[in-house]
Each structure stands twice: as C-alpha cells, then as structure tokens.
C-alpha cells in the first residue's frame, strides 16, 4: 500500500477527531492517542498512516564525569577572545526540567520558550535534578563572585523542556513532544 504525507493542518484536525494526546506537527507529522489494539490497527490501515507504534518508556541515568575539565573547556573558553562561550546560541535541554532558581543557571534561562510535555502549562522546574545537572554542564554561567561552576558554553541560553517526570521516566510521546517543540523553535 502506498503511504502519503498529509499537510500539518490535516494531521492536526484528524488528531482532534480521535481525541489524540500530543500532536507532533513539527516532526513526524503524527500524534499520540490512547486506544484499543483494534483502534490502533484501524489507524494503521488508513492509506495516509505510515505506521502506528506502541508508546514505550525511557529512564534517565546519571554517570560520573569530570565535566568541563574532561573536554578541556577552559582552553576552549580562552580561544578567540571568548567567542566559543556560546553567546547567541540557544540550547534546549529535553530532560526533567531545570531548577528555575539555580544561581548558576538563572542568568541563562529562557523559560518563555520552554515546554512541559508531562502536564501542559505546568512548571518547568526540575523535580528530579537530572535536567539541572545536564543544563549546568551545557551552560552554567560564570558567577560574578567567582563561585559555582561554569558550563561548556557559559553564555548560551538554556531552554527547559520537561519530558521526564520526578522519577526520571518518560514515554515516547513525551520525548517526541519535546523534540517537536524544539523543532518548532528552530525557525525562531
């Protein structure tokens, strides 16, 4: 059977008709839904549906490292009068959120462009700590008092995308929600 790609508006409208959960208009041209295996099979038989995939789970895992020193970050920061510090770069962290009050991250946070893929409109604050750890490695700002840590790109902007819950777990749909949101930001 030949599969076709439909415009985003049609995918979104169809998703509304079947009470879809998350809609991925920027990636995949798809959506998530809760339904029976019969409903999934019926969707899969539609000529414009490329595939129907069961939602799967993901879990976060921490591993110890030496952070910025492991990649020789201070030498990178010293090059080009600091041009390699991430100024003008936006980093979306798809994780468990970011601690919105963390003093090393606060100067670089862009909460307005963030998204909570677990509970729409809820806080982007990290309730697991993994996302905050990742954000710090990526772009913790140089502290004015010389304390704290510095990330690899300490002048980059951090966009919190909360796809993992307090226990460090997420579904495929929640991770795709984050990727979809970031893809939508790419045009900004």
CSV table of C-alpha atoms in Angstrom, one decimal:
chain,number,residue,atom,x,y,z
A,1,UNK,CA,0.0,0.0,0.0
A,2,UNK,CA,1.3,3.5,-0.9
A,3,UNK,CA,1.7,5.8,2.1
A,4,UNK,CA,1.3,9.6,1.6
A,5,UNK,CA,2.2,12.5,3.7
A,6,UNK,CA,-0.5,14.9,4.7
A,7,UNK,CA,-0.2,18.6,5.5
A,8,UNK,CA,0.1,19.5,9.1
A,9,UNK,CA,-3.4,21.0,9.3
A,10,UNK,CA,-5.0,17.8,8.2
A,11,UNK,CA,-2.9,15.7,10.7
A,12,UNK,CA,-3.9,18.2,13.5
A,13,UNK,CA,-7.6,18.1,12.5
A,14,UNK,CA,-7.6,14.3,12.4
A,15,UNK,CA,-5.9,14.1,15.7
A,16,UNK,CA,-8.7,16.2,17.2
A,17,UNK,CA,-11.3,13.9,15.8
A,18,UNK,CA,-9.9,10.8,17.5
A,19,UNK,CA,-9.1,12.7,20.8
A,20,UNK,CA,-5.3,12.5,20.3
A,21,UNK,CA,-3.0,13.3,23.1
A,22,UNK,CA,0.2,15.1,21.9
A,23,UNK,CA,0.4,16.3,18.3
A,24,UNK,CA,3.8,16.4,16.6
A,25,UNK,CA,3.3,18.9,13.9
A,26,UNK,CA,7.0,19.9,13.6
A,27,UNK,CA,8.4,16.3,13.5
A,28,UNK,CA,6.9,13.1,12.2
A,29,UNK,CA,3.5,14.7,11.2
A,30,UNK,CA,1.9,12.5,13.8
A,31,UNK,CA,0.2,12.3,17.2
A,32,UNK,CA,-0.2,10.1,20.3
A,33,UNK,CA,-3.5,8.6,21.3
A,34,UNK,CA,-4.9,6.1,23.9
A,35,UNK,CA,-7.0,3.4,22.4
A,36,UNK,CA,-7.5,-0.3,22.0
A,37,UNK,CA,-5.4,-2.5,19.8
A,38,UNK,CA,-8.3,-2.6,17.4
A,39,UNK,CA,-8.3,1.2,17.1
A,40,UNK,CA,-4.6,1.1,16.5
A,41,UNK,CA,-5.0,-1.5,13.8
A,42,UNK,CA,-7.7,0.6,12.1
A,43,UNK,CA,-5.5,3.7,12.2
A,44,UNK,CA,-2.6,1.6,10.7
A,45,UNK,CA,-4.8,0.6,7.8
A,46,UNK,CA,-5.5,4.1,6.7
A,47,UNK,CA,-3.7,4.9,3.5
A,48,UNK,CA,-2.0,8.1,4.8
A,49,UNK,CA,-0.7,6.5,8.0
A,50,UNK,CA,2.9,5.4,7.7
A,51,UNK,CA,2.9,3.4,11.0
A,52,UNK,CA,1.4,3.0,14.4
A,53,UNK,CA,3.8,2.3,17.2
A,54,UNK,CA,3.1,1.4,20.8
A,55,UNK,CA,4.3,4.0,23.3
A,56,UNK,CA,7.5,2.9,25.2
A,57,UNK,CA,9.2,4.2,28.3
A,58,UNK,CA,12.5,5.8,28.9
A,59,UNK,CA,14.5,6.3,32.1
A,60,UNK,CA,17.3,8.8,32.9
A,61,UNK,CA,20.6,7.7,34.1
A,62,UNK,CA,23.5,9.6,35.7
A,63,UNK,CA,27.1,8.8,35.2
A,64,UNK,CA,30.0,10.5,36.9
A,65,UNK,CA,32.4,12.5,34.9
A,66,UNK,CA,34.9,15.4,35.2
A,67,UNK,CA,32.7,17.9,33.4
A,68,UNK,CA,34.2,20.8,31.7
A,69,UNK,CA,37.8,19.7,32.5
A,70,UNK,CA,37.3,16.4,30.8
A,71,UNK,CA,36.8,18.2,27.5
A,72,UNK,CA,39.4,20.8,28.1
A,73,UNK,CA,36.7,23.5,28.4
A,74,UNK,CA,38.9,26.2,29.9
A,75,UNK,CA,41.2,26.1,26.9
A,76,UNK,CA,38.2,26.4,24.6
A,77,UNK,CA,36.9,29.4,26.6
A,78,UNK,CA,40.3,31.1,26.3
A,79,UNK,CA,40.3,30.9,22.5
A,80,UNK,CA,39.0,33.6,20.2
A,81,UNK,CA,38.5,36.2,23.0
A,82,UNK,CA,35.8,34.0,24.4
A,83,UNK,CA,33.8,33.6,21.2
A,84,UNK,CA,33.4,29.9,21.9
A,85,UNK,CA,31.5,30.6,25.1
A,86,UNK,CA,28.1,30.2,23.4
A,87,UNK,CA,27.0,33.8,23.0
A,88,UNK,CA,24.0,33.8,20.7
A,89,UNK,CA,23.5,30.0,21.0
A,90,UNK,CA,20.2,28.5,22.3
A,91,UNK,CA,20.4,25.1,24.0
A,92,UNK,CA,17.2,23.2,24.6
A,93,UNK,CA,17.5,20.7,27.4
A,94,UNK,CA,15.0,17.9,26.9
A,95,UNK,CA,15.1,16.3,30.3
A,96,UNK,CA,13.4,16.6,33.7
A,97,UNK,CA,13.2,20.4,33.6
A,98,UNK,CA,15.7,22.8,35.0
A,99,UNK,CA,15.9,24.3,38.5
A,100,UNK,CA,14.4,27.8,37.7
A,101,UNK,CA,16.1,29.3,40.8
A,102,UNK,CA,19.6,27.9,40.4
A,103,UNK,CA,22.1,30.8,40.7
A,104,UNK,CA,24.5,29.2,38.1
A,105,UNK,CA,21.7,28.8,35.6
A,106,UNK,CA,19.3,31.7,36.2
A,107,UNK,CA,21.2,34.2,34.1
A,108,UNK,CA,20.9,32.0,31.0
A,109,UNK,CA,17.3,30.7,31.3
A,110,UNK,CA,14.7,31.3,28.6
A,111,UNK,CA,11.6,30.0,30.4
A,112,UNK,CA,9.3,31.7,27.9
A,113,UNK,CA,10.3,29.3,25.1
A,114,UNK,CA,10.2,26.2,27.4
A,115,UNK,CA,7.6,23.5,27.5
A,116,UNK,CA,6.3,21.0,29.9
A,117,UNK,CA,5.4,17.8,28.0
A,118,UNK,CA,4.2,15.9,31.1
A,119,UNK,CA,1.5,18.4,32.1
A,120,UNK,CA,0.7,21.1,29.6
A,121,UNK,CA,1.2,24.6,31.1
A,122,UNK,CA,2.7,23.3,34.4
A,123,UNK,CA,6.0,24.4,35.8
A,124,UNK,CA,9.3,23.7,34.0
A,125,UNK,CA,11.1,23.4,37.4
A,126,UNK,CA,13.2,20.2,37.8
A,127,UNK,CA,11.8,17.7,40.2
A,128,UNK,CA,14.5,15.1,39.5
A,129,UNK,CA,17.7,17.1,39.3
A,130,UNK,CA,19.0,15.4,36.2
A,131,UNK,CA,17.9,18.2,33.9
A,132,UNK,CA,19.6,20.8,36.1
A,133,UNK,CA,22.8,18.7,36.1
A,134,UNK,CA,22.7,18.5,32.3
A,135,UNK,CA,21.9,22.2,31.9
A,136,UNK,CA,24.8,23.1,34.2
A,137,UNK,CA,27.3,21.0,32.1
A,138,UNK,CA,26.0,22.7,29.0
A,139,UNK,CA,25.7,26.3,30.0
A,140,UNK,CA,26.2,27.2,33.7
A,141,UNK,CA,27.1,30.9,33.7
A,142,UNK,CA,30.3,32.3,35.1
A,143,UNK,CA,29.3,33.6,38.5
A,144,UNK,CA,30.0,37.3,39.3
A,145,UNK,CA,31.5,36.2,42.6
A,146,UNK,CA,33.8,33.6,41.1
A,147,UNK,CA,31.9,30.7,42.8
A,148,UNK,CA,29.8,27.9,41.3
A,149,UNK,CA,30.5,26.1,38.1
A,150,UNK,CA,30.9,27.1,34.5
A,151,UNK,CA,29.4,25.1,31.7
A,152,UNK,CA,30.9,24.3,28.3
A,153,UNK,CA,29.0,27.3,26.8
A,154,UNK,CA,28.5,29.6,29.8
A,155,UNK,CA,27.0,32.4,27.7
A,156,UNK,CA,24.4,30.2,25.8
A,157,UNK,CA,20.7,30.5,26.5
A,158,UNK,CA,19.0,27.4,28.1
A,159,UNK,CA,15.5,26.4,27.2
A,160,UNK,CA,14.0,24.0,29.6
A,161,UNK,CA,11.9,21.2,28.0
A,162,UNK,CA,10.4,18.9,30.6
A,163,UNK,CA,9.7,15.5,29.2
A,164,UNK,CA,10.9,13.3,32.1
A,165,UNK,CA,9.0,13.1,35.4
A,166,UNK,CA,10.2,13.2,39.0
A,167,UNK,CA,11.2,9.6,38.9
A,168,UNK,CA,13.2,10.1,35.7
A,169,UNK,CA,10.8,8.3,33.4
A,170,UNK,CA,9.1,9.4,30.2
A,171,UNK,CA,7.1,7.9,27.4
A,172,UNK,CA,8.0,8.0,23.7
A,173,UNK,CA,5.2,10.6,23.2
A,174,UNK,CA,6.6,12.9,25.9
A,175,UNK,CA,10.1,12.7,24.4
A,176,UNK,CA,8.7,13.3,20.9
A,177,UNK,CA,6.7,16.3,22.4
A,178,UNK,CA,10.0,17.8,23.5
A,179,UNK,CA,11.7,17.2,20.1
A,180,UNK,CA,8.6,18.6,18.3
A,181,UNK,CA,8.7,21.7,20.4
A,182,UNK,CA,12.4,22.3,19.8
A,183,UNK,CA,11.9,21.8,16.1
A,184,UNK,CA,9.2,24.4,16.2
A,185,UNK,CA,11.7,26.8,17.9
A,186,UNK,CA,14.3,26.2,15.2
A,187,UNK,CA,12.6,28.7,12.9
A,188,UNK,CA,12.9,31.5,15.6
